Structures are given as structure tokens and as C-alpha cells.
CSV table of C-alpha atoms and ligand atoms in Angstrom, one decimal:
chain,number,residue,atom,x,y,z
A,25,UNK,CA,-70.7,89.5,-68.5
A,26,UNK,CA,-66.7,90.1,-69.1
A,27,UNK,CA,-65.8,93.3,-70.5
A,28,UNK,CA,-62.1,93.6,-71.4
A,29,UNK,CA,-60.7,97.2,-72.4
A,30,UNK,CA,-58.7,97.1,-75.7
A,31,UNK,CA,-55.1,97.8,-75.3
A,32,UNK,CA,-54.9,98.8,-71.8
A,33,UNK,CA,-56.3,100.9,-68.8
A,34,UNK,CA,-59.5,102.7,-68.7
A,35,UNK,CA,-60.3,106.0,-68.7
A,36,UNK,CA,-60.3,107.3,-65.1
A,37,UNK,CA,-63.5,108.3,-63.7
A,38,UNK,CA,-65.1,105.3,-65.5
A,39,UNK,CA,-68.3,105.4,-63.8
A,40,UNK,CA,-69.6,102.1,-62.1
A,41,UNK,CA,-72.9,101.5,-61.5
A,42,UNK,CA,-72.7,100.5,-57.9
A,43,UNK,CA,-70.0,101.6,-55.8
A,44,UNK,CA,-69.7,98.7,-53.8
A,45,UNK,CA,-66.9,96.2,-55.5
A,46,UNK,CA,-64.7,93.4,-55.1
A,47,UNK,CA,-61.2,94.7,-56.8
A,48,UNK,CA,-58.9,91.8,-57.9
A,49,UNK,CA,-55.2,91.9,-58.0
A,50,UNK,CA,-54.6,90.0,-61.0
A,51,UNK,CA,-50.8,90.7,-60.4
A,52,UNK,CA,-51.2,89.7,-56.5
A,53,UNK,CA,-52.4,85.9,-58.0
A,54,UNK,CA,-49.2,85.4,-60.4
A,55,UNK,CA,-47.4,86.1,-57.5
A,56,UNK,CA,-48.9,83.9,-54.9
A,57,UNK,CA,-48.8,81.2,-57.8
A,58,UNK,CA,-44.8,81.8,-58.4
A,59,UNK,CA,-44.1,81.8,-54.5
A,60,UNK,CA,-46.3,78.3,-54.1
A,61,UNK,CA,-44.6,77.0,-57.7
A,62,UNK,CA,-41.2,78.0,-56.0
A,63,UNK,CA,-42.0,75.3,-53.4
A,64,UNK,CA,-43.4,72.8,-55.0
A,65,UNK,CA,-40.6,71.2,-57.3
A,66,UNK,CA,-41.4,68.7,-60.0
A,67,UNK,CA,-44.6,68.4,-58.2
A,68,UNK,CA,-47.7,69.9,-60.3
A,69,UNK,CA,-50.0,72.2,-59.2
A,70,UNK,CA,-54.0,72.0,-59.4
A,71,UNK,CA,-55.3,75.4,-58.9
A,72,UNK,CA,-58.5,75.4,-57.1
A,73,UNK,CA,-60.8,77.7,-58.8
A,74,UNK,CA,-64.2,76.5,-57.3
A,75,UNK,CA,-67.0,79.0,-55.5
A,76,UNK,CA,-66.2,81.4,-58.5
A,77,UNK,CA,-62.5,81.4,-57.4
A,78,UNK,CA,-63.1,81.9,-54.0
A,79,UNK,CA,-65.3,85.0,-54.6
A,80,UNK,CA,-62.8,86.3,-57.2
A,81,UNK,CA,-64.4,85.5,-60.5
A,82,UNK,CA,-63.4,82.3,-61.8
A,83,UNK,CA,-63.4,82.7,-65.4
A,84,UNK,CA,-60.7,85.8,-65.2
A,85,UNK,CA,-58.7,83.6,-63.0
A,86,UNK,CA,-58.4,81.2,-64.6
A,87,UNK,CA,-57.4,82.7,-67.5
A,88,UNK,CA,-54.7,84.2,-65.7
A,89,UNK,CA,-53.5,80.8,-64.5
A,90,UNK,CA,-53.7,79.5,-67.6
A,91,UNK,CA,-51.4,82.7,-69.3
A,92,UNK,CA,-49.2,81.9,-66.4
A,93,UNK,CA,-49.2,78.5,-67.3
A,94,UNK,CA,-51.2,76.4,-64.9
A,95,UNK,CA,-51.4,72.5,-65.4
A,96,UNK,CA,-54.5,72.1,-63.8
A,97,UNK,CA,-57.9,73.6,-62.7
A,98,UNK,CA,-60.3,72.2,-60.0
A,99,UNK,CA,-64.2,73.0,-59.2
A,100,UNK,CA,-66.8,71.3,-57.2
A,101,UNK,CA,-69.9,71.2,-59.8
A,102,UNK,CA,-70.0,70.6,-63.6
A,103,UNK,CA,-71.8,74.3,-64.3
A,104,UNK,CA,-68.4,75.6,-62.5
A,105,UNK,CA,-66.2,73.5,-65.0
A,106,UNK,CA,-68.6,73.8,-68.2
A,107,UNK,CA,-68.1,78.0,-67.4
A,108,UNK,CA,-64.0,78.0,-67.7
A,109,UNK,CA,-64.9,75.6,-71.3
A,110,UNK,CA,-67.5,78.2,-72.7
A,111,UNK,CA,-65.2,81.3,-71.9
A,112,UNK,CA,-62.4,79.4,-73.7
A,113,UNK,CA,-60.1,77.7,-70.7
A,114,UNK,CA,-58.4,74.7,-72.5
A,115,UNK,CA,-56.6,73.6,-69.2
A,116,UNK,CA,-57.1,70.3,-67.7
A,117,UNK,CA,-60.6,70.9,-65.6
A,118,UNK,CA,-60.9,68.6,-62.1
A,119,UNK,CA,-64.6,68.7,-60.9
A,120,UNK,CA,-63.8,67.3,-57.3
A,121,UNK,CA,-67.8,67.5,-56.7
A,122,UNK,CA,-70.0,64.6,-57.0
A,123,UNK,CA,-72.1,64.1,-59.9
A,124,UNK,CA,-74.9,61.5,-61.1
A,125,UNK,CA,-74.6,59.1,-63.4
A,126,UNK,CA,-76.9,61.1,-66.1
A,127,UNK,CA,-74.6,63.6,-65.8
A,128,UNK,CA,-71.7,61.8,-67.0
A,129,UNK,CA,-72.3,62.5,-71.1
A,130,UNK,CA,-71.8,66.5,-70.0
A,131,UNK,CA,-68.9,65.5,-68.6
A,132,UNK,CA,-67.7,64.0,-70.8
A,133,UNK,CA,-68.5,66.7,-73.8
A,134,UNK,CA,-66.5,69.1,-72.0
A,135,UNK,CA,-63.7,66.6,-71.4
A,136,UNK,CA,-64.0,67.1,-67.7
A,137,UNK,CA,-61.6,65.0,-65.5
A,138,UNK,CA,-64.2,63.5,-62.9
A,139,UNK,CA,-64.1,62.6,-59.2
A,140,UNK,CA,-65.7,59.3,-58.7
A,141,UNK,CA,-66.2,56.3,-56.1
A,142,UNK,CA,-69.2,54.8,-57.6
A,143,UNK,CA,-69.2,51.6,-59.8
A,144,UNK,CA,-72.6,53.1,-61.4
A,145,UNK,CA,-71.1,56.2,-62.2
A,146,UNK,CA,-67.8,54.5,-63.7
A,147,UNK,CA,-70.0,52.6,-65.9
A,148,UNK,CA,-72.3,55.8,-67.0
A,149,UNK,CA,-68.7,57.7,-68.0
A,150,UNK,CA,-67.5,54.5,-70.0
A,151,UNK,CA,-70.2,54.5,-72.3
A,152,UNK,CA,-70.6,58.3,-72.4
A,153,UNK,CA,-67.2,58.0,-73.6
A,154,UNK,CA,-67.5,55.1,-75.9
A,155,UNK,CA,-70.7,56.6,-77.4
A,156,UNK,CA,-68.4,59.9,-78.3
A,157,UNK,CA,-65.1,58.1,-79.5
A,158,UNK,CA,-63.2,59.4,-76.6
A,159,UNK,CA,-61.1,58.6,-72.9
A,160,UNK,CA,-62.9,60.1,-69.9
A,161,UNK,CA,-60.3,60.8,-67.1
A,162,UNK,CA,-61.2,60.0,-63.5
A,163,UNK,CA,-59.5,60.9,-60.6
A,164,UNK,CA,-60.6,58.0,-57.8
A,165,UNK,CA,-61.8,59.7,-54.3
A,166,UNK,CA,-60.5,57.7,-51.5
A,167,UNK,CA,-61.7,58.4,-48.1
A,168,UNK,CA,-59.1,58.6,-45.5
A,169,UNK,CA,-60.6,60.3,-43.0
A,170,UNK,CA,-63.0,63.3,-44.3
A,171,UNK,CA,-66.1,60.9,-44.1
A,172,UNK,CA,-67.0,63.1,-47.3
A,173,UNK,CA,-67.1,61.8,-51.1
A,174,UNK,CA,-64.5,58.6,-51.1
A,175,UNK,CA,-64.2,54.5,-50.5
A,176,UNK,CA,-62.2,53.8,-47.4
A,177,UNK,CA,-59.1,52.2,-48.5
A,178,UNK,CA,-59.5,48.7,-49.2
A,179,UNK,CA,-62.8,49.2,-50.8
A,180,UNK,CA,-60.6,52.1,-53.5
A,181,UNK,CA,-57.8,49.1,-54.2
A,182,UNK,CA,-60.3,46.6,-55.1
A,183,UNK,CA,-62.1,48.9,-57.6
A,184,UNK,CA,-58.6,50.3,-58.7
A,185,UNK,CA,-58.3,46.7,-59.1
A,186,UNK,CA,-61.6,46.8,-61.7
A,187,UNK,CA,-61.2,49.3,-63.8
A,188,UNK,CA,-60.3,47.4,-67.0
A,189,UNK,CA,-63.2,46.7,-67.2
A,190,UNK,CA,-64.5,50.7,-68.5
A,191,UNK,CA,-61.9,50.6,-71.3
A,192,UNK,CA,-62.9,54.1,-72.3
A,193,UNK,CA,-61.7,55.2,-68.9
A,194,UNK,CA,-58.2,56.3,-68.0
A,195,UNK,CA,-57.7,57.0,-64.1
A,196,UNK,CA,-55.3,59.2,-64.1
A,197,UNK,CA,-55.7,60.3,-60.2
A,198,UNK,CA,-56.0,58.8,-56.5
A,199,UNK,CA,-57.0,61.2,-54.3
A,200,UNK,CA,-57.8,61.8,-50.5
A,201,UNK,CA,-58.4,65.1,-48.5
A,202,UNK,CA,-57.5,67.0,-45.3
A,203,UNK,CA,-60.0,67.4,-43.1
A,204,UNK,CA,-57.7,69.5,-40.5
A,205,UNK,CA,-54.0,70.4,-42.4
A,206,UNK,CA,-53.3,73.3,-41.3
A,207,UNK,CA,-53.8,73.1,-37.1
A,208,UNK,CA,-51.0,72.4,-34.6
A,209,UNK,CA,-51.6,68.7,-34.2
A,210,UNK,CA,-50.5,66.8,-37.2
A,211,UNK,CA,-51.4,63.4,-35.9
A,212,UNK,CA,-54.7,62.6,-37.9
A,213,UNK,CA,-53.2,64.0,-41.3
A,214,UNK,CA,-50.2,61.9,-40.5
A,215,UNK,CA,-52.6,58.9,-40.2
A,216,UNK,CA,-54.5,60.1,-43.3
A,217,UNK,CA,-50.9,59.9,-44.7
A,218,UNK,CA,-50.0,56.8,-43.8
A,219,UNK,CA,-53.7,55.4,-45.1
A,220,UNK,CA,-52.9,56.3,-48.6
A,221,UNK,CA,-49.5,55.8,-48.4
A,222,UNK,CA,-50.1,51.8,-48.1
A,223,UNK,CA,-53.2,52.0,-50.9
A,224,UNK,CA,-50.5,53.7,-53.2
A,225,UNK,CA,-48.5,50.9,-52.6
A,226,UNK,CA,-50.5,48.1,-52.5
A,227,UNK,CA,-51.5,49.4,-56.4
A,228,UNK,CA,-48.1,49.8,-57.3
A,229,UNK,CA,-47.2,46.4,-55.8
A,230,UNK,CA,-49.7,45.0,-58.0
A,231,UNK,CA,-47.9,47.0,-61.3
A,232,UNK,CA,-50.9,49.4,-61.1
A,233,UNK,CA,-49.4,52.7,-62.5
A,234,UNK,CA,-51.4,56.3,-61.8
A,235,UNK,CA,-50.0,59.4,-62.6
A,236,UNK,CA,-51.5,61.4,-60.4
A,237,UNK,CA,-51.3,60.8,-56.6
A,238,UNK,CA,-53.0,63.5,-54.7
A,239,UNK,CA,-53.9,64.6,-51.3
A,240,UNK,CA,-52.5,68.5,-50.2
A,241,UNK,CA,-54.4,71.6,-50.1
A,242,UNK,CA,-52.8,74.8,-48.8
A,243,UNK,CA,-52.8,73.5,-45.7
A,244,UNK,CA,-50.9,70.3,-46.5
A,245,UNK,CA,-48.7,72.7,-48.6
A,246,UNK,CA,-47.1,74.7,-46.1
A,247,UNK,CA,-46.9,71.8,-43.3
A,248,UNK,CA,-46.8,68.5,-44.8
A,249,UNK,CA,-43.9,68.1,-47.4
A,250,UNK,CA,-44.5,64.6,-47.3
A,251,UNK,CA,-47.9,64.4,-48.5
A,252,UNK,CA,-47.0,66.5,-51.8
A,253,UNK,CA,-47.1,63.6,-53.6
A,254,UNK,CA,-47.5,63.8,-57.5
A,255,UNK,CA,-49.9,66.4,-57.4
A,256,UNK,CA,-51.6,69.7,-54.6
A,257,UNK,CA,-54.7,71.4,-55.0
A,258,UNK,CA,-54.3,75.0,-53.8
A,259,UNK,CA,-57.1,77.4,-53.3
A,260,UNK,CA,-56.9,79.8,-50.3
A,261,UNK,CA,-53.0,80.9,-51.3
A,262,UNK,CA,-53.2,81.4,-54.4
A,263,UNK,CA,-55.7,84.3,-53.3
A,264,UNK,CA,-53.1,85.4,-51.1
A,265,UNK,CA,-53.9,84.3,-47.2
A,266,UNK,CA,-53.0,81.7,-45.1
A,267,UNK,CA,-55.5,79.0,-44.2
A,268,UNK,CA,-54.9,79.5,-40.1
A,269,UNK,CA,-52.4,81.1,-37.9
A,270,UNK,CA,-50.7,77.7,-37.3
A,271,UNK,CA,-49.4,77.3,-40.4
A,272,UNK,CA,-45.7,78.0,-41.5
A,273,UNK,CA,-45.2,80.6,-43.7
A,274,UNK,CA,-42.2,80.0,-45.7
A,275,UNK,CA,-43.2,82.5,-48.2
A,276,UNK,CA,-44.8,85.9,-48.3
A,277,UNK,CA,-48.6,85.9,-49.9
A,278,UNK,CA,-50.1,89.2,-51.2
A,279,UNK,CA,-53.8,89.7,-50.9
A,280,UNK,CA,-55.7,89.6,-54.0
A,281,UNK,CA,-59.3,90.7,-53.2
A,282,UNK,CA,-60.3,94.3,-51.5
A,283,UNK,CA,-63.9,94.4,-51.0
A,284,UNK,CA,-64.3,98.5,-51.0
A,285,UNK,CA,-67.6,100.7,-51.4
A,286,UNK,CA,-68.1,104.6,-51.1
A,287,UNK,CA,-70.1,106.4,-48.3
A,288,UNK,CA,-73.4,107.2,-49.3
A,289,UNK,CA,-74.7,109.7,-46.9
A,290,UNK,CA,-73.5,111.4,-43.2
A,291,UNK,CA,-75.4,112.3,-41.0
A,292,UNK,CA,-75.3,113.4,-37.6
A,293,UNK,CA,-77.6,112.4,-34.6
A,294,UNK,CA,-78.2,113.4,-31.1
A,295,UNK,CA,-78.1,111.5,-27.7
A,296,UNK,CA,-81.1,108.9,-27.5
A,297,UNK,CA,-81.3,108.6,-31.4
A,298,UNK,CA,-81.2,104.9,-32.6
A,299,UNK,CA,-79.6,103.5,-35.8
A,300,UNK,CA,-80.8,101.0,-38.1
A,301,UNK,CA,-83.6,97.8,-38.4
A,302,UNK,CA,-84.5,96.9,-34.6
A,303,UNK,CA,-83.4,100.1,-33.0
A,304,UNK,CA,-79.9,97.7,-31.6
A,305,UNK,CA,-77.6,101.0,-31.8
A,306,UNK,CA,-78.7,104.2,-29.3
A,307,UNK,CA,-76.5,107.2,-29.3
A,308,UNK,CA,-75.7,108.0,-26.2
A,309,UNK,CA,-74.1,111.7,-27.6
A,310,UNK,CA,-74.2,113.4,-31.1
A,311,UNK,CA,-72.7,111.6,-33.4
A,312,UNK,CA,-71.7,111.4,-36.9
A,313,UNK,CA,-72.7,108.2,-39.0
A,314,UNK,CA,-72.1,107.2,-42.3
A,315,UNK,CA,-74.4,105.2,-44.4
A,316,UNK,CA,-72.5,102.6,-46.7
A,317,UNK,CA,-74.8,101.2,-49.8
A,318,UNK,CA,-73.2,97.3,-49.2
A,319,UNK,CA,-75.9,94.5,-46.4
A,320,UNK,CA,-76.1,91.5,-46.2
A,321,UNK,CA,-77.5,90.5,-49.1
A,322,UNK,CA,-73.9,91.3,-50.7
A,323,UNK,CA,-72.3,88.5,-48.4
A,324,UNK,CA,-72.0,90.8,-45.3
A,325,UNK,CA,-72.7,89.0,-42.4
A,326,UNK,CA,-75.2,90.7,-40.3
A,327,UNK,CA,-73.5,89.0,-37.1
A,328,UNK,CA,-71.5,91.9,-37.7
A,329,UNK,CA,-73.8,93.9,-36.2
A,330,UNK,CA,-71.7,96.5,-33.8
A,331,UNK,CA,-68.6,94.0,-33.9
A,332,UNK,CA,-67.4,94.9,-37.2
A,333,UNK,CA,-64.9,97.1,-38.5
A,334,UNK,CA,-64.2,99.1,-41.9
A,335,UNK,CA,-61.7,101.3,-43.0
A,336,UNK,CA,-61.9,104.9,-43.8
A,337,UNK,CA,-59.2,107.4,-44.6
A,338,UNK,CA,-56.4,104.5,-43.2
A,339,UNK,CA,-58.5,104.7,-39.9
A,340,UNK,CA,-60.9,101.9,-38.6
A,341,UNK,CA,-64.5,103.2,-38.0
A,342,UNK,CA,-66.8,100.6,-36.0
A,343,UNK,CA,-70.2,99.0,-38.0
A,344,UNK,CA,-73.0,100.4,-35.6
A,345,UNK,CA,-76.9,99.1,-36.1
A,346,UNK,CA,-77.8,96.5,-37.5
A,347,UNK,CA,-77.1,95.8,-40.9
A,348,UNK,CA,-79.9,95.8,-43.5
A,349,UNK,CA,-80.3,93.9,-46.9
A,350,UNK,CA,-78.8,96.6,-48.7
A,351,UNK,CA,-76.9,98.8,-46.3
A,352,UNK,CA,-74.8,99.5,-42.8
A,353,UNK,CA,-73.9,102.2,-40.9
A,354,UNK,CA,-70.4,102.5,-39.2
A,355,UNK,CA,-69.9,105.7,-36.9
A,356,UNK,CA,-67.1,108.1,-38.3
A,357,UNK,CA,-67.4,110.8,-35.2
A,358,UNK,CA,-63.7,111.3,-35.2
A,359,UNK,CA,-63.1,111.1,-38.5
A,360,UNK,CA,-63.5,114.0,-40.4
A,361,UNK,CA,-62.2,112.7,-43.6
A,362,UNK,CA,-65.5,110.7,-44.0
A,363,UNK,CA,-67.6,112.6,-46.0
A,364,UNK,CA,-70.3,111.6,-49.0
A,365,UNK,CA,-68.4,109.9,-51.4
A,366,UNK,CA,-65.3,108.9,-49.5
A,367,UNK,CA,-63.7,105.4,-50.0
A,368,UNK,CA,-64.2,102.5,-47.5
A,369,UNK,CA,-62.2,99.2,-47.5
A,370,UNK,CA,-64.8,96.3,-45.9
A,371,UNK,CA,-61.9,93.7,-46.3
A,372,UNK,CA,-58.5,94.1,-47.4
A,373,UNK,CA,-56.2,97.3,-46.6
A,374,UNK,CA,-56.2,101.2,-46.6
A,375,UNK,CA,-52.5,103.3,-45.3
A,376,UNK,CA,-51.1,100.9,-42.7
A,377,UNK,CA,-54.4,99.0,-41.9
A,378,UNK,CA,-55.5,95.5,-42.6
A,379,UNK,CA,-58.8,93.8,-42.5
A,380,UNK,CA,-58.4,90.3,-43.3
A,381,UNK,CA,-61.1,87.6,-44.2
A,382,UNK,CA,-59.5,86.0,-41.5
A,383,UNK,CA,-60.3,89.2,-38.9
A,384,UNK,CA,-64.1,88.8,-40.3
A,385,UNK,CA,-64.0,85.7,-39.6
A,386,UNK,CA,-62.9,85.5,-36.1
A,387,UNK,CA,-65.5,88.3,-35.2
A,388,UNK,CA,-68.2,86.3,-36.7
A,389,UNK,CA,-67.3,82.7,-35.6
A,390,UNK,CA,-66.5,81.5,-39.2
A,391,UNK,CA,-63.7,80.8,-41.5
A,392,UNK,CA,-62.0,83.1,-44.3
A,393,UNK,CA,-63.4,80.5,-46.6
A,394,UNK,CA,-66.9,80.9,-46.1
A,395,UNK,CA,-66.3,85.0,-45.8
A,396,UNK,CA,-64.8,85.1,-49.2
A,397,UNK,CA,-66.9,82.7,-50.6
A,398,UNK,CA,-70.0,84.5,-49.8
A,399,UNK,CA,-69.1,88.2,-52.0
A,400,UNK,CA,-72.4,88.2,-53.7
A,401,UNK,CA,-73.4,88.7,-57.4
A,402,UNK,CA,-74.8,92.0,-57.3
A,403,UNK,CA,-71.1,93.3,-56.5
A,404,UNK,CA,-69.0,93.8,-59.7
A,405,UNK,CA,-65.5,92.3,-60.2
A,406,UNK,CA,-63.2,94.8,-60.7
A,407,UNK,CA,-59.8,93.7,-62.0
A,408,UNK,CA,-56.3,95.0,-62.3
A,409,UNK,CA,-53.0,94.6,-63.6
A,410,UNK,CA,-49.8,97.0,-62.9
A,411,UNK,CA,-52.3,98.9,-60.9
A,412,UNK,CA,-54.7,100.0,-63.9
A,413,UNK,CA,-58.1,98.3,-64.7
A,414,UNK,CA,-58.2,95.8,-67.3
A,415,UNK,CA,-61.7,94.2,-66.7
A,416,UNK,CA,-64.6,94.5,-65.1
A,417,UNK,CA,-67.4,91.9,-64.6
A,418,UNK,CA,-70.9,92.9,-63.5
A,419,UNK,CA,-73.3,89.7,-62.9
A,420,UNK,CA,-76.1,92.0,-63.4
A,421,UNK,CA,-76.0,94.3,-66.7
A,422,UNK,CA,-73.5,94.9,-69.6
A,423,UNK,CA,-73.3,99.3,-68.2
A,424,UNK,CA,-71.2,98.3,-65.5
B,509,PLP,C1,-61.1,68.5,-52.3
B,509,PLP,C2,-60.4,69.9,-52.1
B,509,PLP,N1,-59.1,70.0,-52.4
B,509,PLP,C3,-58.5,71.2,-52.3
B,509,PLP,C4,-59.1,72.3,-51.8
B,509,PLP,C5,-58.3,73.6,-51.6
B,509,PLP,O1,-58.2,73.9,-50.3
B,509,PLP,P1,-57.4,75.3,-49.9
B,509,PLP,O2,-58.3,76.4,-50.3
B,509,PLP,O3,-57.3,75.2,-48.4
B,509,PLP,O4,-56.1,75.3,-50.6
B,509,PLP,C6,-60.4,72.2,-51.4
B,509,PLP,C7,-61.1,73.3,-50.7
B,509,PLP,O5,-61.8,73.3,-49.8
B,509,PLP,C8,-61.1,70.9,-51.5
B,509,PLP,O6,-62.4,70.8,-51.2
């Protein structure tokens, strides 16, 4: 459920349900778009909305792309693209996922430009279109390298080589993936590059024309000029981080998600008293702990367990205890500030301090994709723009 206030920002104090929230920085995305448009030239850019926008909402994203002007969306399943059509996106919509050949009609009702490598499924997205009066776009997967979706190369140019044969298909894409852009050896993307470099050519040799050649996500972006191509796929950036700490950084990105919640109770306990599920935390002097309503079934990890970090008051306070389902501790002794009620920031930044997806990550052996990624349902979106609140969207009842 989206609810938009009318003519600007809500009343202060609005009252949500649950205090634990992902804010969105609608403003922060235009930017990182502009900075990565800056770069890019004539070359277009496919905005990669998949995973519910990386955990940001996809729907209000992408409407926000599209104001901004975005030629292109991407998601991995049909559900994800058939969403952006029922809340009114009009954009060209990528589904880079796989889908099966009875799936192709749905497809091709919500004109959906599809990922394919499969003869059967070319065929089931020919007549789907036929049978509706209409062109379904295809972007062809070639596999360079990810061992994912994808023919190796030879096998794409002889079915490039096919396709008159589905006249109610127009391929308007070729396209590969990174497996590894954005590390410090280049070698195997340079390979990658070099793989569909020749197929590209081969097709053109033989007066094949496709618009859309495409291979780059943020990654390929920042390091591999080269590979831009016709087309890039961006996810991570446009949400404002980097996808490693190997990457160049030509530009600056701003952070677009805070994941914040409010303490719930204090409480102090004495030498020998034990926190939490399991009894892993043991005082070993009085000390004050505050209970924060967000666990793991919000997308906290519970590897955190006395390794992770909030912010209170622009001061980091240390998760102590094991995380429960629905709750954590984090032990605020030399923090007065902390009190029922008071703000924490679980991921983004508060006064001069920073927790990136990329510092959750690291503590609990993931990636910033999977920690962003995993922001549950139960955790309204709240979004802004100029500061002020201009949506919210609560997964789980119309009051928030
Ligand atoms: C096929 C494909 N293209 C592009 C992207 C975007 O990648 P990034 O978020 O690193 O920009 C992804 C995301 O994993 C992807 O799977």
C-alpha cells in the first residue's frame, strides 16, 4: 500500500505504527542517477530496480526514474515487472530473470522486454505475440563467463542467426554479465569483453543490426569504459554505494536508504546478568542496555550477534546478546543520551558517523547486496523529498 500526501509534507508527529523504518532519500536517487547519466554519454541507462529496488521500494522508485526520465527499467521475475505496470510505470520494463514458456502470454500482456536463450521459449513469445497483434522484445542472454542464464557464444550467433523465423519478435538486445567487475584484476572481464566483442561482430558482419548491446553493471561502470557499449544496467549506485572498495570513484554517490528504529526500553543490569536468547552476553559490571524493537526477521542478521554496531546520539553503541526474531539489545552504558524513545540509525549515518551496508557486510561475511536486499516487509518505507515526507509505504496495513 502507497500512501501519497496531497500537496506536500506531512504533519510532524505523524504517528507510525512501528518505529522501525527504512527512510528513502528520493532526492539522494536523482542525484546518483544525474552523477552516473553525467558519465555515461550517448550511452542509455537501464536502471535496475529488481529485489524491490534493492530494499528501497520499487514502485516509488521507479516512478522517480521515470519523472527523471529513465529509458529503461530492469527486474529479475515477471511479478516484479507486472508491479511497476499495475502502479502505472509506462517505461520500457527488462525482466533479466528466466521465465517458462507458459509464462510468455503474461509477458507479453504487460509488454515486458524478456531475457531469453531458449528456442522453446522464443517460440512460446512468437505466438503469444501473434495471438495478441503485437511485437514481443527480447533481449538475447549470452553467456560469457557467469555460467548463469545465457548460450556460450557461438551457440547465441547461430540462434541470432534464427530469429526470422518468430516474426512477431523483435530482439532488440544482446546481453552478457560480470561475474567479478568491480575487483582489482580485470583480466576475466577483459576476456568477457573480448567474447562478446567478436559475437557483436560476427552479427554485424553478417548485416545483423541490434540496438541494444549490453554488458556493464555498476561495476563495469566505474572501471570498464570499454564495455559501455550501447546500453549499462545500474543497480547498487543508483542507491548511492559503491559495489567494492576497488572501484574508482569518479563521482561522489549519496546514500539513499537509512534503516533507523527508536529504543524501546533501558534497562540496567548487574555483574553476572545475561542478555538475550541463549544467555551469549554476561555482564561482567552494571550496565545499561537498550532494547531496540527491529530482529532478524526484519533482515537483521543474527551473525551480528556482539559484532554489530548502531548509532545513537552520533555515537556507536555495540549489539550485545543475541538477536531475537523481533528484537536486539545494544549496550548504551556511556551514553546517556539513550533513553526510551531515542533514535537509532542500524545502517546509514547519524552526526559524523557512518554505517554502511558495506560495514554490515564485512562484519557478517556478506555483500551490501544481500544486506540491502534482505530489509524485510514488516518495515515501512518511508520516503522523502527536500527533507519532508512525501510517502509512506507499509506492506502490512493502510494506518501506517
Ligand atoms: C544481470 C544483471 N545486470 C545488472 C545488475 C546490476 O548490478 P549492480 O547493482 O552492481 O549495478 C545485476 C545485479 O546483480 C544483474 O543481475
Amino acid at each position: 500500500m502507497i500512501r501519497v500526501k496531497e500537496g506536500g509534507a506531512m504533519p510532524p508527529g505523524e504517528v507510525f505504527l512501528r518505529p522501525s523504518r527504512v527512510e528513502v532519500d528520493l532526492d539522494a536517487i536523482g542525484a546518483n542517477y544525474a552523477r552516473i547519466r553525467d558519465v555515461l554519454g550517448e550511452v542509455k541507462l537501464c536502471a535496475v530496480v529488481k529485489a524491490d529496488a534493492y530494499g528501497a521500494g520499487a514502485v516509488m522508485v521507479a516512478r522517480h526514474l521515470e519523472s527523471l526520465g529513465i529509458e529503461r527499467l530492469a527486474v529479475v521475475t515477471l511479478d516484479e515487472a507486472v508491479e511497476l505496470r499495475q502502479a502505472g510505470i509506462r517505461a520500457p520494463i527488462l525482466n533479466m530473470g528466466a521465465i517458462f514458456p507458459d509464462q510468455a502470454p503474461l509477458a507479453v500482456r504487460y509488454y515486458i522486454e524478456q531475457m531469453v536463450f531458449q528456442p522453446e521459449l522464443l517460440g512460446a513469445l512468437d505466438a503469444a505475440a501473434r495471438a495478441a497483434g503485437v511485437l514481443a522484445r527480447i533481449h538475447l542472454k549470452v553467456d560469457t563467463g557467469m555460467s548463469r542464464y545465457g548460450l556460450p557464444a557461438e551457440a547465441a550467433a547461430a540462434l541470432i542467426a534464427r530469429l526470422p523465423e518468430w516474426p512477431a519478435l523483435e530482439c532488440i538486445g544482446v546481453m552478457t554479465h560480470f561475474p567479478m567487475s568491480d575487483g582489482l584484476d580485470k583480466s576475466f572481464a577483459q576476456l568477457q569483453i573480448g567474447r562478446f566483442s567478436a559475437l557483436r561482430r560476427e552479427v554485424e558482419g553478417a548485416g545483423r543490426r541490434i540496438p541494444l548491446w549490453h554488458m556493464c553493471n555498476s561495476g563495469g561502470v566505474l572501471d570498464l569504459p570499454e564495455a559501455h557499449m550501447d546500453m549499462v544496467r545500474v543497480g547498487l549506485m543508483l542507491y548511492g554505494y559503491y559495489p567494492s572498495r576497488e572501484v574508482r570513484r569518479p563521482f561522489d554517490l549519496r546514500p539513499a536508504l537509512q534503516v533507523r528504529t527508536r529504543i524501546a526500553a533501558v534497562r540496567t543490569i548487574s555483574r553476572g546478568d545475561s542478555v538475550g536468547y541463549g544467555r551469549r552476553y554476561m555482564a561482567e559490571q552494571p550496565e545499561r542496555i537498550a532494547v531496540l524493537p527491529v530482529g532478524y526477521a526484519d533482515g537483521y542478521d543474527r551473525k551480528l550477534r556482539n559484532i554489530g554496531e548502531v548509532l545513537v546520539a552520533g555515537r556507536r553503541a555495540p549489539i550485545v546478546g543475541g538477536l531475537c526474531m523481533d528484537a536486539c539489545f545494544i549496550q548504551v552504558t556511556d551514553i546517556p543520551e539513550a533513553v526510551e524513545g531515542s533514535e537509532v540509525t542500524l545502517m546509514g549515518s547519524d552526526g559524523g558517523e557512518e554505517i554502511s551496508p558495506h560495514d554490515i557486510a564485512a562484519r557478517i561475511e556478506s555483500v551490501s547486496y544481500e544486506v540491502m536486499a534482505r530489509w524485510g516487509r514488516r518495515l515501512p518505507r518511508v520516503y522523502r523529498r527536500g527533507g519532508e515526507i512525501v510517502a509512506i509505504r507499509s506492506d502490512l496495513t493502510a494506518e501506517n
